[in-house]
Amino acid sequence: MMRPNYWSMLFHSLHFLKEKLNTHFKNSVRWDEGKVILSSLSDTGKPDPATSDCVKLTLINICQESSLKNHNMRSRSGSDFERKAPKQSYNVDIMFSAHSGNYEESLKLLSETINYFQSNHYFDHSIAPDLPTGFER
C-alpha cells in the first residue's frame, strides 16, 4: 500500500488557499498581480520590494489530531476481521500577515482577508472545482 505524501498535500493545500485569496484580492482590491505569497516567519529586516503591499501566508504549526487516532480500524471481510491503518488527520495553524508601507492599508488588507474566510468557511469540489485531487474538503 502506498502512503500518501503528507508534505506534498500540505504544500498543495497552502498553495490552493494562496491562489483563492489572490483571486479574491484581484476582484475586490483590484490588484493586477497576485500579492498573496507563501512566506516563512524569518525576516532579514531588510525591506524587499517584492513583498511590499502583500499578504503573507505562513505555516506556524502542524500536529497530528490525536482524538481521531484511536478509533477501531477493523472491517469485516466475510467471517474474518481485517485491521486497517487509521486515517491520518492533522491540525494545521496558519497565519496571515499584511505588509504595506501604510499601516492603515495593512489593516484593510488583513480585514479583507478575514472577511474572505468568514464568507468561505470550507472548500469542497462542489464549491471549488479547482480543489487539488485527493482532497475531500
Short mmCIF file of N, CA and C in Angstrom, two decimals:
data_model
loop_
_atom_site.label_atom_id
_atom_site.label_comp_id
_atom_site.label_asym_id
_atom_site.label_seq_id
_atom_site.Cartn_x
_atom_site.Cartn_y
_atom_site.Cartn_z
N MET A 1 0.84 -1.17 0.00
CA MET A 1 0.00 0.00 0.00
C MET A 1 0.89 1.24 0.00
N MET A 2 0.59 2.17 -0.87
CA MET A 2 1.38 3.39 -0.96
C MET A 2 0.87 4.44 0.02
N ARG A 3 1.76 4.97 0.80
CA ARG A 3 1.37 6.01 1.76
C ARG A 3 1.28 7.35 1.07
N PRO A 4 0.28 8.16 1.42
CA PRO A 4 0.18 9.48 0.80
C PRO A 4 1.34 10.37 1.23
N ASN A 5 1.71 11.26 0.38
CA ASN A 5 2.78 12.20 0.68
C ASN A 5 2.15 13.41 1.39
N TYR A 6 2.20 13.40 2.72
CA TYR A 6 1.52 14.44 3.50
C TYR A 6 2.14 15.81 3.27
N TRP A 7 3.43 15.87 3.05
CA TRP A 7 4.06 17.18 2.86
C TRP A 7 3.66 17.77 1.52
N SER A 8 3.49 16.92 0.52
CA SER A 8 3.00 17.40 -0.77
C SER A 8 1.57 17.91 -0.62
N MET A 9 0.77 17.19 0.14
CA MET A 9 -0.62 17.62 0.37
C MET A 9 -0.63 18.95 1.12
N LEU A 10 0.27 19.11 2.06
CA LEU A 10 0.36 20.36 2.80
C LEU A 10 0.70 21.52 1.87
N PHE A 11 1.70 21.32 1.02
CA PHE A 11 2.07 22.36 0.06
C PHE A 11 0.89 22.70 -0.85
N HIS A 12 0.23 21.68 -1.38
CA HIS A 12 -0.88 21.92 -2.31
C HIS A 12 -2.05 22.63 -1.63
N SER A 13 -2.30 22.31 -0.36
CA SER A 13 -3.39 22.98 0.34
C SER A 13 -3.06 24.46 0.59
N LEU A 14 -1.83 24.75 1.00
CA LEU A 14 -1.43 26.14 1.22
C LEU A 14 -1.40 26.92 -0.09
N HIS A 15 -0.92 26.28 -1.15
CA HIS A 15 -0.89 26.92 -2.46
C HIS A 15 -2.33 27.20 -2.94
N PHE A 16 -3.24 26.27 -2.71
CA PHE A 16 -4.65 26.45 -3.07
C PHE A 16 -5.23 27.67 -2.35
N LEU A 17 -5.00 27.77 -1.03
CA LEU A 17 -5.50 28.92 -0.27
C LEU A 17 -4.90 30.23 -0.78
N LYS A 18 -3.63 30.20 -1.11
CA LYS A 18 -2.95 31.39 -1.64
C LYS A 18 -3.62 31.83 -2.95
N GLU A 19 -3.88 30.89 -3.83
CA GLU A 19 -4.49 31.22 -5.12
C GLU A 19 -5.92 31.72 -4.95
N LYS A 20 -6.68 31.11 -4.05
CA LYS A 20 -8.05 31.57 -3.79
C LYS A 20 -8.06 33.01 -3.27
N LEU A 21 -7.16 33.29 -2.35
CA LEU A 21 -7.09 34.63 -1.78
C LEU A 21 -6.58 35.64 -2.82
N ASN A 22 -5.63 35.23 -3.66
CA ASN A 22 -5.16 36.10 -4.74
C ASN A 22 -6.31 36.47 -5.68
N THR A 23 -7.12 35.49 -6.04
CA THR A 23 -8.28 35.75 -6.91
C THR A 23 -9.24 36.72 -6.24
N HIS A 24 -9.47 36.52 -4.97
CA HIS A 24 -10.35 37.42 -4.23
C HIS A 24 -9.81 38.85 -4.24
N PHE A 25 -8.53 39.01 -3.97
CA PHE A 25 -7.95 40.36 -3.95
C PHE A 25 -7.93 40.99 -5.34
N LYS A 26 -7.74 40.21 -6.38
CA LYS A 26 -7.79 40.75 -7.74
C LYS A 26 -9.16 41.33 -8.03
N ASN A 27 -10.20 40.68 -7.49
CA ASN A 27 -11.56 41.16 -7.72
C ASN A 27 -11.99 42.27 -6.77
N SER A 28 -11.56 42.21 -5.51
CA SER A 28 -12.04 43.18 -4.53
C SER A 28 -11.16 44.42 -4.40
N VAL A 29 -9.85 44.23 -4.45
CA VAL A 29 -8.92 45.35 -4.25
C VAL A 29 -8.36 45.82 -5.61
N ARG A 30 -8.65 45.04 -6.64
CA ARG A 30 -8.20 45.36 -8.00
C ARG A 30 -6.68 45.28 -8.16
N TRP A 31 -6.08 44.29 -7.49
CA TRP A 31 -4.66 44.06 -7.72
C TRP A 31 -4.47 43.45 -9.10
N ASP A 32 -3.49 43.91 -9.83
CA ASP A 32 -3.22 43.37 -11.16
C ASP A 32 -2.52 42.02 -11.08
N GLU A 33 -1.76 41.81 -10.05
CA GLU A 33 -0.99 40.58 -9.91
C GLU A 33 -1.21 39.98 -8.54
N GLY A 34 -0.88 38.71 -8.41
CA GLY A 34 -1.03 38.04 -7.13
C GLY A 34 -0.03 38.55 -6.11
N LYS A 35 -0.53 39.06 -5.02
CA LYS A 35 0.36 39.56 -3.98
C LYS A 35 0.17 38.82 -2.67
N VAL A 36 -0.54 37.71 -2.71
CA VAL A 36 -0.59 36.83 -1.56
C VAL A 36 0.52 35.82 -1.80
N ILE A 37 1.42 35.72 -0.84
CA ILE A 37 2.60 34.86 -1.03
C ILE A 37 2.76 33.91 0.15
N LEU A 38 3.36 32.75 -0.13
CA LEU A 38 3.76 31.83 0.94
C LEU A 38 5.09 32.35 1.48
N SER A 39 5.19 32.46 2.78
CA SER A 39 6.39 33.05 3.37
C SER A 39 6.66 32.43 4.73
N SER A 40 7.92 32.45 5.13
CA SER A 40 8.27 31.96 6.46
C SER A 40 8.23 33.12 7.45
N LEU A 41 8.34 32.79 8.71
CA LEU A 41 8.37 33.84 9.74
C LEU A 41 9.70 34.57 9.78
N SER A 42 10.74 33.92 9.28
CA SER A 42 12.05 34.56 9.34
C SER A 42 12.07 35.78 8.43
N ASP A 43 12.67 36.83 8.93
CA ASP A 43 12.75 38.08 8.18
C ASP A 43 14.12 38.67 8.41
N THR A 44 14.75 39.08 7.35
CA THR A 44 16.09 39.62 7.48
C THR A 44 16.08 41.05 8.00
N GLY A 45 14.91 41.66 8.02
CA GLY A 45 14.83 43.04 8.48
C GLY A 45 15.04 44.05 7.36
N LYS A 46 15.48 43.58 6.20
CA LYS A 46 15.68 44.48 5.07
C LYS A 46 14.40 44.58 4.26
N PRO A 47 14.01 45.77 3.84
CA PRO A 47 12.81 45.89 3.02
C PRO A 47 13.01 45.18 1.67
N ASP A 48 12.02 44.45 1.26
CA ASP A 48 12.06 43.75 -0.01
C ASP A 48 10.94 44.29 -0.88
N PRO A 49 11.27 44.93 -2.01
CA PRO A 49 10.22 45.50 -2.86
C PRO A 49 9.23 44.45 -3.36
N ALA A 50 9.67 43.20 -3.46
CA ALA A 50 8.78 42.14 -3.95
C ALA A 50 7.70 41.79 -2.93
N THR A 51 7.94 42.09 -1.66
CA THR A 51 6.95 41.74 -0.64
C THR A 51 6.30 42.97 -0.02
N SER A 52 6.41 44.14 -0.64
CA SER A 52 5.68 45.29 -0.13
C SER A 52 4.26 45.23 -0.69
N ASP A 53 3.32 45.73 0.05
CA ASP A 53 1.91 45.66 -0.32
C ASP A 53 1.51 44.22 -0.65
N CYS A 54 1.64 43.36 0.33
CA CYS A 54 1.30 41.95 0.12
C CYS A 54 0.69 41.37 1.39
N VAL A 55 0.12 40.19 1.23
CA VAL A 55 -0.37 39.41 2.36
C VAL A 55 0.46 38.13 2.37
N LYS A 56 1.10 37.85 3.50
CA LYS A 56 1.93 36.66 3.63
C LYS A 56 1.14 35.57 4.34
N LEU A 57 1.19 34.36 3.79
CA LEU A 57 0.57 33.20 4.37
C LEU A 57 1.70 32.33 4.92
N THR A 58 1.66 32.07 6.22
CA THR A 58 2.76 31.38 6.89
C THR A 58 2.24 30.20 7.69
N LEU A 59 2.86 29.03 7.50
CA LEU A 59 2.56 27.87 8.32
C LEU A 59 3.27 28.06 9.66
N ILE A 60 2.50 28.03 10.75
CA ILE A 60 3.14 28.24 12.05
C ILE A 60 3.13 27.01 12.95
N ASN A 61 2.25 26.03 12.65
CA ASN A 61 2.22 24.82 13.48
C ASN A 61 1.50 23.71 12.74
N ILE A 62 1.95 22.50 12.98
CA ILE A 62 1.27 21.31 12.45
C ILE A 62 1.37 20.22 13.50
N CYS A 63 0.24 19.56 13.77
CA CYS A 63 0.26 18.46 14.73
C CYS A 63 -0.81 17.44 14.35
N GLN A 64 -0.54 16.20 14.70
CA GLN A 64 -1.47 15.13 14.39
C GLN A 64 -2.68 15.23 15.30
N GLU A 65 -3.86 15.01 14.74
CA GLU A 65 -5.11 15.04 15.51
C GLU A 65 -5.20 13.74 16.29
N SER A 66 -4.99 13.83 17.60
CA SER A 66 -4.92 12.63 18.43
C SER A 66 -6.30 12.06 18.76
N SER A 67 -7.34 12.86 18.75
CA SER A 67 -8.66 12.35 19.13
C SER A 67 -9.22 11.39 18.08
N LEU A 68 -8.74 11.46 16.86
CA LEU A 68 -9.22 10.56 15.81
C LEU A 68 -8.31 9.35 15.62
N LYS A 69 -7.27 9.28 16.39
CA LYS A 69 -6.23 8.27 16.20
C LYS A 69 -6.63 6.90 16.74
N ASN A 70 -7.46 6.84 17.78
CA ASN A 70 -7.70 5.58 18.48
C ASN A 70 -9.01 4.89 18.09
N HIS A 71 -9.57 5.26 16.97
CA HIS A 71 -10.80 4.60 16.53
C HIS A 71 -10.49 3.17 16.13
N ASN A 72 -11.48 2.31 16.34
CA ASN A 72 -11.34 0.92 15.96
C ASN A 72 -11.29 0.83 14.43
N MET A 73 -10.18 0.41 13.92
CA MET A 73 -9.99 0.39 12.47
C MET A 73 -10.05 -1.03 11.93
N ARG A 74 -11.10 -1.76 12.31
CA ARG A 74 -11.28 -3.11 11.80
C ARG A 74 -12.50 -3.12 10.90
N SER A 75 -12.42 -3.90 9.84
CA SER A 75 -13.57 -4.07 8.97
C SER A 75 -13.81 -5.57 8.77
N ARG A 76 -15.02 -5.90 8.53
CA ARG A 76 -15.39 -7.30 8.37
C ARG A 76 -15.16 -7.71 6.92
N SER A 77 -14.49 -8.82 6.76
CA SER A 77 -14.24 -9.38 5.44
C SER A 77 -14.72 -10.84 5.49
N GLY A 78 -15.96 -11.07 5.11
CA GLY A 78 -16.54 -12.41 5.23
C GLY A 78 -16.74 -12.73 6.70
N SER A 79 -16.12 -13.82 7.16
CA SER A 79 -16.25 -14.20 8.58
C SER A 79 -15.05 -13.71 9.39
N ASP A 80 -14.09 -13.05 8.74
CA ASP A 80 -12.90 -12.56 9.42
C ASP A 80 -12.96 -11.03 9.58
N PHE A 81 -12.13 -10.57 10.49
CA PHE A 81 -11.98 -9.12 10.66
C PHE A 81 -10.61 -8.73 10.13
N GLU A 82 -10.57 -7.63 9.46
CA GLU A 82 -9.32 -7.14 8.88
C GLU A 82 -8.97 -5.81 9.53
N ARG A 83 -7.72 -5.69 9.96
CA ARG A 83 -7.28 -4.43 10.58
C ARG A 83 -6.80 -3.49 9.49
N LYS A 84 -7.27 -2.24 9.55
CA LYS A 84 -6.87 -1.23 8.57
C LYS A 84 -6.08 -0.13 9.28
N ALA A 85 -5.16 0.45 8.56
CA ALA A 85 -4.38 1.56 9.12
C ALA A 85 -5.32 2.75 9.34
N PRO A 86 -5.19 3.43 10.47
CA PRO A 86 -6.07 4.57 10.73
C PRO A 86 -5.79 5.72 9.76
N LYS A 87 -6.83 6.44 9.45
CA LYS A 87 -6.71 7.62 8.61
C LYS A 87 -5.90 8.67 9.36
N GLN A 88 -4.98 9.31 8.67
CA GLN A 88 -4.14 10.34 9.29
C GLN A 88 -4.85 11.69 9.19
N SER A 89 -5.00 12.37 10.31
CA SER A 89 -5.60 13.70 10.34
C SER A 89 -4.66 14.65 11.06
N TYR A 90 -4.53 15.84 10.54
CA TYR A 90 -3.63 16.83 11.11
C TYR A 90 -4.35 18.16 11.31
N ASN A 91 -3.93 18.88 12.32
CA ASN A 91 -4.36 20.26 12.52
C ASN A 91 -3.22 21.15 12.04
N VAL A 92 -3.56 22.10 11.22
CA VAL A 92 -2.56 23.00 10.66
C VAL A 92 -2.95 24.42 11.03
N ASP A 93 -2.04 25.12 11.67
CA ASP A 93 -2.27 26.53 12.02
C ASP A 93 -1.51 27.39 11.03
N ILE A 94 -2.22 28.32 10.43
CA ILE A 94 -1.58 29.25 9.50
C ILE A 94 -1.84 30.67 9.98
N MET A 95 -0.97 31.56 9.57
CA MET A 95 -1.09 32.96 9.95
C MET A 95 -1.05 33.80 8.68
N PHE A 96 -1.91 34.80 8.64
CA PHE A 96 -1.88 35.77 7.56
C PHE A 96 -1.37 37.09 8.14
N SER A 97 -0.41 37.68 7.47
CA SER A 97 0.08 39.00 7.89
C SER A 97 0.10 39.91 6.68
N ALA A 98 -0.37 41.12 6.89
CA ALA A 98 -0.44 42.09 5.80
C ALA A 98 0.73 43.05 5.92
N HIS A 99 1.36 43.33 4.78
CA HIS A 99 2.53 44.20 4.75
C HIS A 99 2.31 45.31 3.72
N SER A 100 2.47 46.53 4.17
CA SER A 100 2.32 47.68 3.30
C SER A 100 3.14 48.82 3.89
N GLY A 101 3.46 49.80 3.07
CA GLY A 101 4.16 50.98 3.57
C GLY A 101 3.26 51.81 4.46
N ASN A 102 1.97 51.59 4.38
CA ASN A 102 0.99 52.34 5.14
C ASN A 102 0.28 51.37 6.09
N TYR A 103 0.37 51.64 7.39
CA TYR A 103 -0.21 50.74 8.39
C TYR A 103 -1.71 50.59 8.20
N GLU A 104 -2.40 51.67 7.88
CA GLU A 104 -3.86 51.61 7.69
C GLU A 104 -4.19 50.69 6.51
N GLU A 105 -3.39 50.74 5.46
CA GLU A 105 -3.60 49.86 4.32
C GLU A 105 -3.38 48.40 4.71
N SER A 106 -2.39 48.15 5.56
CA SER A 106 -2.14 46.79 6.06
C SER A 106 -3.34 46.27 6.83
N LEU A 107 -3.94 47.13 7.65
CA LEU A 107 -5.13 46.72 8.41
C LEU A 107 -6.30 46.42 7.48
N LYS A 108 -6.45 47.19 6.42
CA LYS A 108 -7.51 46.94 5.45
C LYS A 108 -7.31 45.59 4.76
N LEU A 109 -6.07 45.30 4.39
CA LEU A 109 -5.78 44.02 3.74
C LEU A 109 -6.05 42.85 4.68
N LEU A 110 -5.66 43.01 5.93
CA LEU A 110 -5.90 41.95 6.91
C LEU A 110 -7.40 41.77 7.14
N SER A 111 -8.12 42.88 7.22
CA SER A 111 -9.58 42.82 7.40
C SER A 111 -10.25 42.14 6.21
N GLU A 112 -9.79 42.44 5.02
CA GLU A 112 -10.34 41.81 3.81
C GLU A 112 -10.04 40.31 3.79
N THR A 113 -8.88 39.92 4.29
CA THR A 113 -8.53 38.50 4.40
C THR A 113 -9.47 37.79 5.35
N ILE A 114 -9.72 38.39 6.50
CA ILE A 114 -10.63 37.80 7.49
C ILE A 114 -12.04 37.70 6.92
N ASN A 115 -12.49 38.75 6.25
CA ASN A 115 -13.83 38.73 5.63
C ASN A 115 -13.96 37.60 4.62
N TYR A 116 -12.91 37.37 3.84
CA TYR A 116 -12.96 36.30 2.84
C TYR A 116 -13.18 34.94 3.50
N PHE A 117 -12.43 34.65 4.56
CA PHE A 117 -12.55 33.34 5.19
C PHE A 117 -13.80 33.23 6.05
N GLN A 118 -14.36 34.33 6.49
CA GLN A 118 -15.65 34.26 7.17
C GLN A 118 -16.76 33.93 6.18
N SER A 119 -16.59 34.33 4.94
CA SER A 119 -17.58 34.03 3.90
C SER A 119 -17.35 32.66 3.27
N ASN A 120 -16.16 32.13 3.40
CA ASN A 120 -15.80 30.84 2.82
C ASN A 120 -15.27 29.94 3.92
N HIS A 121 -16.17 29.31 4.65
CA HIS A 121 -15.80 28.51 5.82
C HIS A 121 -15.02 27.27 5.45
N TYR A 122 -15.33 26.71 4.30
CA TYR A 122 -14.67 25.49 3.85
C TYR A 122 -14.71 25.44 2.32
N PHE A 123 -13.91 24.55 1.76
CA PHE A 123 -13.89 24.33 0.32
C PHE A 123 -14.10 22.85 0.06
N ASP A 124 -14.94 22.53 -0.88
CA ASP A 124 -15.04 21.17 -1.39
C ASP A 124 -15.17 21.26 -2.90
N HIS A 125 -15.27 20.13 -3.57
CA HIS A 125 -15.25 20.14 -5.04
C HIS A 125 -16.50 20.78 -5.64
N SER A 126 -17.60 20.83 -4.90
CA SER A 126 -18.80 21.49 -5.44
C SER A 126 -18.65 23.02 -5.40
N ILE A 127 -17.94 23.52 -4.42
CA ILE A 127 -17.73 24.97 -4.28
C ILE A 127 -16.48 25.41 -5.05
N ALA A 128 -15.45 24.59 -5.00
CA ALA A 128 -14.16 24.91 -5.62
C ALA A 128 -13.71 23.74 -6.49
N PRO A 129 -14.12 23.73 -7.76
CA PRO A 129 -13.73 22.62 -8.64
C PRO A 129 -12.21 22.48 -8.80
N ASP A 130 -11.47 23.56 -8.51
CA ASP A 130 -10.01 23.52 -8.63
C ASP A 130 -9.33 22.99 -7.38
N LEU A 131 -10.10 22.50 -6.42
CA LEU A 131 -9.54 21.89 -5.21
C LEU A 131 -8.64 20.73 -5.65
N PRO A 132 -7.41 20.64 -5.15
CA PRO A 132 -6.49 19.60 -5.61
C PRO A 132 -7.06 18.19 -5.47
N THR A 133 -6.68 17.34 -6.38
CA THR A 133 -7.10 15.94 -6.36
C THR A 133 -6.62 15.29 -5.06
N GLY A 134 -7.50 14.50 -4.47
CA GLY A 134 -7.15 13.81 -3.22
C GLY A 134 -7.69 14.53 -2.00
N PHE A 135 -8.20 15.74 -2.17
CA PHE A 135 -8.78 16.49 -1.06
C PHE A 135 -10.29 16.36 -1.11
N GLU A 136 -10.87 16.02 0.03
CA GLU A 136 -12.33 15.94 0.11
C GLU A 136 -12.92 17.31 0.44
N ARG A 137 -12.28 17.93 1.42
CA ARG A 137 -12.79 19.20 1.93
C ARG A 137 -11.68 19.97 2.55
#
